[in-house]
Amino acid sequence: MKKMLRLTGLLSAVALTAVGCSSGEHGPAEEGKIEGVVQWTMLDYGPMMKDWAEGMAEAFEAEHPGVDVQVTLPPSNSYQQLLTTQVRGDNAPDIAALPTAWVSAFADAGVLVDWTEVVDQEFLGRFEPTLLEGAKFDGALYSLPYLATSRALFWNQGAFAAAGESVAPATWDELIAQGTSIAEAGGADNGIAMQGTGVEAFSAWFPYVYWSNGGELADPDGRLAIDQEACIAGTTVLQRMVEEGVSQPNVTATDSGDMLSLFMSGEAAMTITGPWLIGMLESEAPDIDFAVAPLPKGTTSSTLNVQDAYVLFEGGNTAAAAEFARFLFDPEIADQFVEEQGMLPVLTEGFNAPRYQEGPLKAFVEMLPTGKFVPNDPNWLTLSDVGGRELQAMYTDGKTPEAVCAAIAVAAGS
Amino acid sequence: MGAIPVPAVAVGSRWRDGLTQLAGGGWRLYGYLLPTALLLVAVFAIPLVQTVWISFHAQKGLSPERVWVGLDNYRDLFIDATFWQIALQTIVWTVGVVGFTTVIAFIVASVMQVSFRGRAFFRVVLLLPWATSLALSAVVWRFAMSPYGLVNETISLFGFFDVSIAWLADIPQAGVALIFVGIWVSVPATAVMLAAAMRSVPRELYEAAELEGVGTIGKSLFVTLPLIRRVMLTVTLSNFVLVFNSFPIIYVMTGGGPVHKTDILATYLYRTGFSGSFDTGRASAIAVVIIAVLFVASIIYVRFFINRTKVA
């Protein structure tokens, strides 16, 4: 199977290479000599990644005999630490994948190459403008998104039916009321599965409730800022979910994997996450009768958009790495990749695929334009770290939303 | 092979003897030690010096720039209530795991000396936690301790307590759970070492005790324990250092949370240096404090416990 995958990748890439060469698509990066080692550090999305990445590397090497692409797929838990250590040790890879929320920290350290210096405008014009704009930091394009997601509410229609409910909640108040009634009726043990530990305990769950209550994470000058009124309204929603028993009892010990497991096992009637859960449910929990709905409203509608992107590190084999990136952004390769990962595309033409026009993915595509990205600010990771602990203090120690928001504002410097 | 007798000589005399040995070609002996010494310098001394050096600097985020701040990192650390809270948790964790491990391992090792049906199976089962990686054990226990996991299911079978205890969500239950897992992974190795020491106790002593009418517990307390005391103290010291620095169990099971309540200095160091603000200077200061505490505690322990114990 593995050999088959690699062979398929190789053959399709060779075929694409022939098409690409004949159509003269290559831009400035091709003008320099493409050779040498390209160290490629890639995010690991699952068991198929190794074969896919090695297949891509082999295909590119076949096209460029002087290039040796060395693939590294670090464990996701230590990915950020690995890159940080490599950068500090002046040993960064030539090209790496990372969430755009991390880009600002690397860009601020002056170790990234601006993509506009190595690829042409025609190439950049193929990207969905909203996503490309969301990848910018200080007006420069240090990261090139290769997949995107937004977040939506997954709800278990069977659990809802057990409580006589048939419609997804439209507001946070409705979510709490429905979650309570479902748990009481025995439709599921818990109304909603929440994440209370790990990176997204704050960086995803706080924006869900904060933005939908009218808050913005950056002031007009682009600096991190916390709107106290929206923060208090948002964190009160999270506090109520935990205190009123709508969520699972061990929120502070629940990471993203646990949260998904709770929904997939039917122990939680709802959760909020990205489109990857669709594939997981279809393959591992086909009995769960789920549907996808927009995030509940507070005073307004919003969701979190996230994208993963490629960055080029200064001092590396930039020409070859940029050419390799162009290879990965071939429409067929890019589309096949996002489909396999169950994500959303970044190239505008990718959205034309039928799977984005109907079915559960449609809700994510529709929410993408209303969604927001977390700020590209080097202090975001620090704020996220502090915010995560503050939310935990609210869940376990009864810290008030007012006190939590005051501490978050201090960490944000606002 | 018998032990080499060491004559009681004055310090100055030892130096003279050493120099005489070197002059007589004894330097070759030091040559044999050189590869090990070089390895220790490479993997221990150089990183240690580097860590101390970084602890005198401010280095945050991804910037490779370091700014000399002298003792500021240490001062900030010592006036931080969170640091002292975590230091206290580290002591509770270490004493809890090492203390219970020593007692349980002694009992288990004693049982291993007795012939009974299924002893070989018992030994294999005993070694399983030791043979499993710490991270894997922690992952398994993390699942088992979820509200709908094996632990609550088992408790509910016996009709005890609430069946949906959130073991890892808050203290004190998270602390208890972590110490339990710490003991679970520490007992096998400790028991095996104690069992080996117990086998060196002459059988005649047990027979003499039996003739005096001493029972099983009495033999363990008054024959076995004094004779394996030195091994037990050495194993305890080893466990103390390992548990004090133990990282995988806490990192995997609770990540030190919620709100630092289950952090120990080792996990706090990691979170300080490799998440949030990536404060390498402060993390290095924590590392230096850990090394200093372990060094001083080990010296005191060896001086007052191990060296004062007669050789069995």
Tab-separated table of N, CA, C and O in Angstrom, chain A residues 77-78 80-81 83-85 87-88 102 105-106 109 111 189-190 197 248-255 258 261-262 267 381-382 385 389 392-393 396-397, chain B residues 59-64 142-143 145-148 164 166-170 251 253-255 257-261 270-271 273-280:
chain	number	residue	atom	x	y	z
A	77	ASN	N	3.667	17.387	19.124
A	77	ASN	CA	3.804	17.990	20.452
A	77	ASN	C	5.099	18.775	20.613
A	77	ASN	O	5.179	19.692	21.410
A	78	SER	N	6.140	18.350	19.886
A	78	SER	CA	7.428	19.018	20.079
A	78	SER	C	7.839	19.816	18.841
A	78	SER	O	8.974	20.251	18.738
A	80	GLN	N	6.952	22.848	17.671
A	80	GLN	CA	7.297	24.244	17.908
A	80	GLN	C	8.655	24.360	18.612
A	80	GLN	O	9.483	25.198	18.259
A	81	GLN	N	8.871	23.485	19.593
A	81	GLN	CA	10.124	23.508	20.339
A	81	GLN	C	11.305	23.178	19.434
A	81	GLN	O	12.367	23.776	19.534
A	83	LEU	N	11.572	23.627	16.129
A	83	LEU	CA	11.885	24.749	15.248
A	83	LEU	C	12.564	25.882	16.024
A	83	LEU	O	13.515	26.492	15.537
A	84	THR	N	12.063	26.143	17.226
A	84	THR	CA	12.646	27.202	18.048
A	84	THR	C	14.111	26.911	18.336
A	84	THR	O	14.979	27.774	18.187
A	85	THR	N	14.373	25.673	18.723
A	85	THR	CA	15.745	25.285	19.038
A	85	THR	C	16.631	25.373	17.802
A	85	THR	O	17.762	25.841	17.865
A	87	VAL	N	16.211	27.305	15.173
A	87	VAL	CA	16.432	28.703	14.801
A	87	VAL	C	17.470	29.328	15.717
A	87	VAL	O	18.390	30.017	15.270
A	88	ARG	N	17.334	29.078	17.006
A	88	ARG	CA	18.304	29.645	17.953
A	88	ARG	C	19.704	29.085	17.731
A	88	ARG	O	20.688	29.755	17.979
A	102	TRP	N	2.085	31.196	14.419
A	102	TRP	CA	3.458	31.178	14.919
A	102	TRP	C	4.382	32.073	14.084
A	102	TRP	O	5.502	32.356	14.491
A	105	ALA	N	6.205	35.359	15.406
A	105	ALA	CA	7.330	35.208	16.337
A	105	ALA	C	8.633	34.983	15.565
A	105	ALA	O	9.671	35.560	15.889
A	106	PHE	N	8.559	34.148	14.516
A	106	PHE	CA	9.759	33.893	13.706
A	106	PHE	C	10.107	35.128	12.863
A	106	PHE	O	11.274	35.483	12.732
A	109	ALA	N	11.843	37.748	14.751
A	109	ALA	CA	13.251	37.419	15.009
A	109	ALA	C	14.106	37.618	13.754
A	109	ALA	O	15.326	37.449	13.802
A	111	VAL	N	14.138	35.940	10.849
A	111	VAL	CA	14.744	34.741	10.265
A	111	VAL	C	13.979	34.220	9.048
A	111	VAL	O	14.328	33.179	8.505
A	189	ASP	N	-23.903	11.870	27.799
A	189	ASP	CA	-23.490	12.176	29.175
A	189	ASP	C	-23.242	13.671	29.358
A	189	ASP	O	-23.448	14.220	30.435
A	190	ASN	N	-22.748	14.291	28.303
A	190	ASN	CA	-22.389	15.704	28.390
A	190	ASN	C	-22.998	16.476	27.225
A	190	ASN	O	-23.102	15.951	26.111
A	197	THR	N	-7.166	22.095	28.107
A	197	THR	CA	-5.708	22.078	28.228
A	197	THR	C	-5.112	21.936	26.831
A	197	THR	O	-5.777	21.462	25.917
A	248	GLN	N	-18.074	18.312	29.828
A	248	GLN	CA	-17.598	17.126	30.542
A	248	GLN	C	-16.974	17.563	31.861
A	248	GLN	O	-16.501	18.706	31.982
A	249	PRO	N	-16.918	16.682	32.876
A	249	PRO	CA	-16.440	17.113	34.197
A	249	PRO	C	-14.947	17.420	34.269
A	249	PRO	O	-14.515	18.144	35.155
A	250	ASN	N	-14.148	16.866	33.374
A	250	ASN	CA	-12.690	17.071	33.484
A	250	ASN	C	-12.166	18.004	32.401
A	250	ASN	O	-11.203	17.689	31.703
A	251	VAL	N	-12.767	19.159	32.266
A	251	VAL	CA	-12.381	20.089	31.204
A	251	VAL	C	-10.893	20.413	31.252
A	251	VAL	O	-10.217	20.412	30.213
A	252	THR	N	-10.357	20.666	32.443
A	252	THR	CA	-8.953	21.093	32.524
A	252	THR	C	-7.968	19.975	32.194
A	252	THR	O	-6.773	20.225	32.084
A	253	ALA	N	-8.462	18.750	32.057
A	253	ALA	CA	-7.573	17.638	31.672
A	253	ALA	C	-7.887	17.171	30.252
A	253	ALA	O	-7.391	16.135	29.823
A	254	THR	N	-8.711	17.931	29.540
A	254	THR	CA	-9.147	17.503	28.206
A	254	THR	C	-8.394	18.268	27.129
A	254	THR	O	-8.528	19.481	27.004
A	255	ASP	N	-7.591	17.548	26.347
A	255	ASP	CA	-6.927	18.197	25.217
A	255	ASP	C	-7.745	17.967	23.954
A	255	ASP	O	-8.854	17.407	24.009
A	258	ASP	N	-8.786	14.278	23.308
A	258	ASP	CA	-9.832	13.814	24.236
A	258	ASP	C	-11.187	14.400	23.839
A	258	ASP	O	-12.221	13.733	23.917
A	261	SER	N	-12.613	12.624	20.955
A	261	SER	CA	-13.021	11.277	21.366
A	261	SER	C	-14.374	11.297	22.065
A	261	SER	O	-15.193	10.389	21.882
A	262	LEU	N	-14.607	12.332	22.872
A	262	LEU	CA	-15.881	12.430	23.588
A	262	LEU	C	-17.051	12.536	22.611
A	262	LEU	O	-18.103	11.928	22.800
A	267	GLU	N	-20.364	10.386	23.876
A	267	GLU	CA	-20.464	10.848	25.273
A	267	GLU	C	-20.744	12.341	25.363
A	267	GLU	O	-21.127	12.833	26.423
A	381	LEU	N	1.690	34.053	21.419
A	381	LEU	CA	1.958	32.779	22.086
A	381	LEU	C	2.036	32.963	23.600
A	381	LEU	O	1.570	32.128	24.365
A	382	THR	N	2.625	34.069	24.034
A	382	THR	CA	2.696	34.357	25.469
A	382	THR	C	1.299	34.598	26.026
A	382	THR	O	0.932	34.064	27.080
A	385	ASP	N	-0.558	31.395	26.331
A	385	ASP	CA	-0.081	30.609	27.472
A	385	ASP	C	-0.714	31.114	28.777
A	385	ASP	O	-1.253	30.330	29.574
A	389	ARG	N	-3.984	29.417	31.303
A	389	ARG	CA	-3.951	29.217	32.766
A	389	ARG	C	-5.078	29.989	33.443
A	389	ARG	O	-5.664	29.528	34.421
A	392	GLN	N	-8.212	28.100	33.092
A	392	GLN	CA	-8.192	26.947	34.005
A	392	GLN	C	-8.510	27.381	35.439
A	392	GLN	O	-9.228	26.684	36.155
A	393	ALA	N	-7.976	28.549	35.834
A	393	ALA	CA	-8.261	29.056	37.187
A	393	ALA	C	-9.759	29.353	37.333
A	393	ALA	O	-10.334	29.175	38.406
A	396	THR	N	-11.480	25.804	37.667
A	396	THR	CA	-11.230	24.983	38.862
A	396	THR	C	-11.291	25.760	40.171
A	396	THR	O	-11.621	25.200	41.204
A	397	ASP	N	-10.916	27.043	40.141
A	397	ASP	CA	-10.812	27.807	41.397
A	397	ASP	C	-11.913	28.845	41.547
A	397	ASP	O	-11.891	29.625	42.510
B	59	GLN	N	17.033	36.059	27.590
B	59	GLN	CA	16.837	35.641	26.200
B	59	GLN	C	15.422	35.124	26.079
B	59	GLN	O	15.073	34.084	26.629
B	60	LYS	N	14.604	35.869	25.376
B	60	LYS	CA	13.204	35.471	25.241
B	60	LYS	C	12.841	35.345	23.765
B	60	LYS	O	13.512	35.887	22.896
B	61	GLY	N	11.734	34.654	23.545
B	61	GLY	CA	11.251	34.498	22.176
B	61	GLY	C	12.243	33.739	21.329
B	61	GLY	O	13.007	32.913	21.827
B	62	LEU	N	12.227	34.032	20.037
B	62	LEU	CA	13.076	33.279	19.121
B	62	LEU	C	14.380	33.995	18.805
B	62	LEU	O	15.203	33.484	18.068
B	63	SER	N	14.520	35.164	19.358
B	63	SER	CA	15.720	35.927	19.063
B	63	SER	C	16.953	35.251	19.655
B	63	SER	O	16.950	34.859	20.821
B	64	PRO	N	18.018	35.120	18.848
B	64	PRO	CA	19.241	34.534	19.398
B	64	PRO	C	20.000	35.519	20.291
B	64	PRO	O	21.005	35.166	20.893
B	142	ARG	N	-3.380	7.890	31.659
B	142	ARG	CA	-4.179	9.095	31.381
B	142	ARG	C	-5.567	8.690	30.858
B	142	ARG	O	-6.578	9.245	31.278
B	143	PHE	N	-5.571	7.739	29.946
B	143	PHE	CA	-6.865	7.246	29.429
B	143	PHE	C	-7.650	6.551	30.537
B	143	PHE	O	-8.859	6.735	30.674
B	145	MET	N	-7.647	7.074	33.585
B	145	MET	CA	-8.134	7.984	34.626
B	145	MET	C	-9.085	9.059	34.103
B	145	MET	O	-9.370	10.027	34.811
B	146	SER	N	-9.537	8.913	32.880
B	146	SER	CA	-10.546	9.856	32.379
B	146	SER	C	-11.870	9.547	33.085
B	146	SER	O	-12.040	8.460	33.653
B	147	PRO	N	-12.820	10.477	33.074
B	147	PRO	CA	-14.075	10.244	33.810
B	147	PRO	C	-14.789	8.960	33.391
B	147	PRO	O	-15.504	8.364	34.185
B	148	TYR	N	-14.596	8.533	32.135
B	148	TYR	CA	-15.271	7.322	31.667
B	148	TYR	C	-14.258	6.196	31.450
B	148	TYR	O	-14.474	5.280	30.662
B	164	SER	N	-17.732	9.020	38.181
B	164	SER	CA	-17.195	9.916	37.153
B	164	SER	C	-16.229	10.922	37.778
B	164	SER	O	-16.312	12.118	37.523
B	166	ALA	N	-13.206	13.123	38.080
B	166	ALA	CA	-12.280	13.720	37.103
B	166	ALA	C	-10.887	13.704	37.733
B	166	ALA	O	-10.430	14.695	38.291
B	167	TRP	N	-10.222	12.561	37.635
B	167	TRP	CA	-8.975	12.339	38.365
B	167	TRP	C	-7.905	13.380	38.064
B	167	TRP	O	-7.163	13.773	38.954
B	168	LEU	N	-7.791	13.791	36.824
B	168	LEU	CA	-6.665	14.649	36.454
B	168	LEU	C	-7.060	16.110	36.282
B	168	LEU	O	-6.248	16.924	35.861
B	169	ALA	N	-8.301	16.449	36.637
B	169	ALA	CA	-8.779	17.804	36.355
B	169	ALA	C	-8.393	18.809	37.422
B	169	ALA	O	-8.338	20.004	37.144
B	170	ASP	N	-8.146	18.374	38.645
B	170	ASP	CA	-7.816	19.320	39.707
B	170	ASP	C	-7.144	18.567	40.859
B	170	ASP	O	-7.186	17.333	40.913
B	251	TYR	N	4.165	15.456	32.526
B	251	TYR	CA	3.946	16.182	31.272
B	251	TYR	C	2.821	15.541	30.463
B	251	TYR	O	1.965	16.229	29.911
B	253	MET	N	0.422	13.310	31.588
B	253	MET	CA	-0.869	13.119	32.263
B	253	MET	C	-1.607	14.421	32.558
B	253	MET	O	-2.828	14.498	32.412
B	254	THR	N	-0.892	15.450	32.999
B	254	THR	CA	-1.587	16.710	33.327
B	254	THR	C	-0.940	17.925	32.683
B	254	THR	O	-1.520	19.009	32.704
B	255	GLY	N	0.259	17.758	32.156
B	255	GLY	CA	0.969	18.914	31.601
B	255	GLY	C	1.340	19.921	32.687
B	255	GLY	O	1.667	21.068	32.394
B	257	GLY	N	-0.751	21.097	34.780
B	257	GLY	CA	-1.938	21.876	35.116
B	257	GLY	C	-2.871	21.138	36.024
B	257	GLY	O	-2.579	20.024	36.444
B	258	PRO	N	-4.018	21.703	36.378
B	258	PRO	CA	-4.394	23.055	35.954
B	258	PRO	C	-3.675	24.134	36.763
B	258	PRO	O	-3.416	23.935	37.951
B	259	VAL	N	-3.351	25.213	36.094
B	259	VAL	CA	-2.726	26.405	36.705
B	259	VAL	C	-1.523	26.033	37.579
B	259	VAL	O	-1.431	26.445	38.733
B	260	HIS	N	-0.597	25.257	37.045
B	260	HIS	CA	0.650	24.891	37.742
B	260	HIS	C	0.428	23.994	38.963
B	260	HIS	O	1.380	23.715	39.685
B	261	LYS	N	-0.783	23.531	39.207
B	261	LYS	CA	-1.042	22.822	40.466
B	261	LYS	C	-0.364	21.464	40.536
B	261	LYS	O	-0.212	20.907	41.628
B	270	TYR	N	10.587	23.212	31.667
B	270	TYR	CA	10.266	22.983	30.252
B	270	TYR	C	9.254	24.013	29.749
B	270	TYR	O	9.416	24.595	28.681
B	271	ARG	N	8.204	24.236	30.543
B	271	ARG	CA	7.175	25.180	30.113
B	271	ARG	C	7.734	26.594	30.021
B	271	ARG	O	7.346	27.372	29.147
B	273	GLY	N	10.899	27.435	29.369
B	273	GLY	CA	11.861	27.579	28.280
B	273	GLY	C	11.324	27.269	26.906
B	273	GLY	O	11.865	27.744	25.900
B	274	PHE	N	10.257	26.467	26.849
B	274	PHE	CA	9.826	25.982	25.539
B	274	PHE	C	8.350	26.232	25.236
B	274	PHE	O	7.772	25.566	24.378
B	275	SER	N	7.720	27.124	25.937
B	275	SER	CA	6.361	27.520	25.557
B	275	SER	C	6.157	28.962	26.001
B	275	SER	O	7.008	29.534	26.690
B	276	GLY	N	5.043	29.526	25.620
B	276	GLY	CA	4.739	30.906	26.011
B	276	GLY	C	5.786	31.876	25.519
B	276	GLY	O	5.944	32.073	24.315
B	277	SER	N	6.537	32.454	26.461
B	277	SER	CA	7.514	33.478	26.067
B	277	SER	C	8.891	32.891	25.760
B	277	SER	O	9.820	33.622	25.455
B	278	PHE	N	9.035	31.588	25.838
B	278	PHE	CA	10.320	30.926	25.540
B	278	PHE	C	11.458	31.606	26.303
B	278	PHE	O	12.446	32.025	25.724
B	279	ASP	N	11.286	31.719	27.611
B	279	ASP	CA	12.235	32.451	28.444
B	279	ASP	C	13.410	31.547	28.818
B	279	ASP	O	13.432	30.911	29.877
B	280	THR	N	14.409	31.510	27.947
B	280	THR	CA	15.535	30.599	28.140
B	280	THR	C	16.372	30.963	29.366
B	280	THR	O	16.875	30.075	30.060
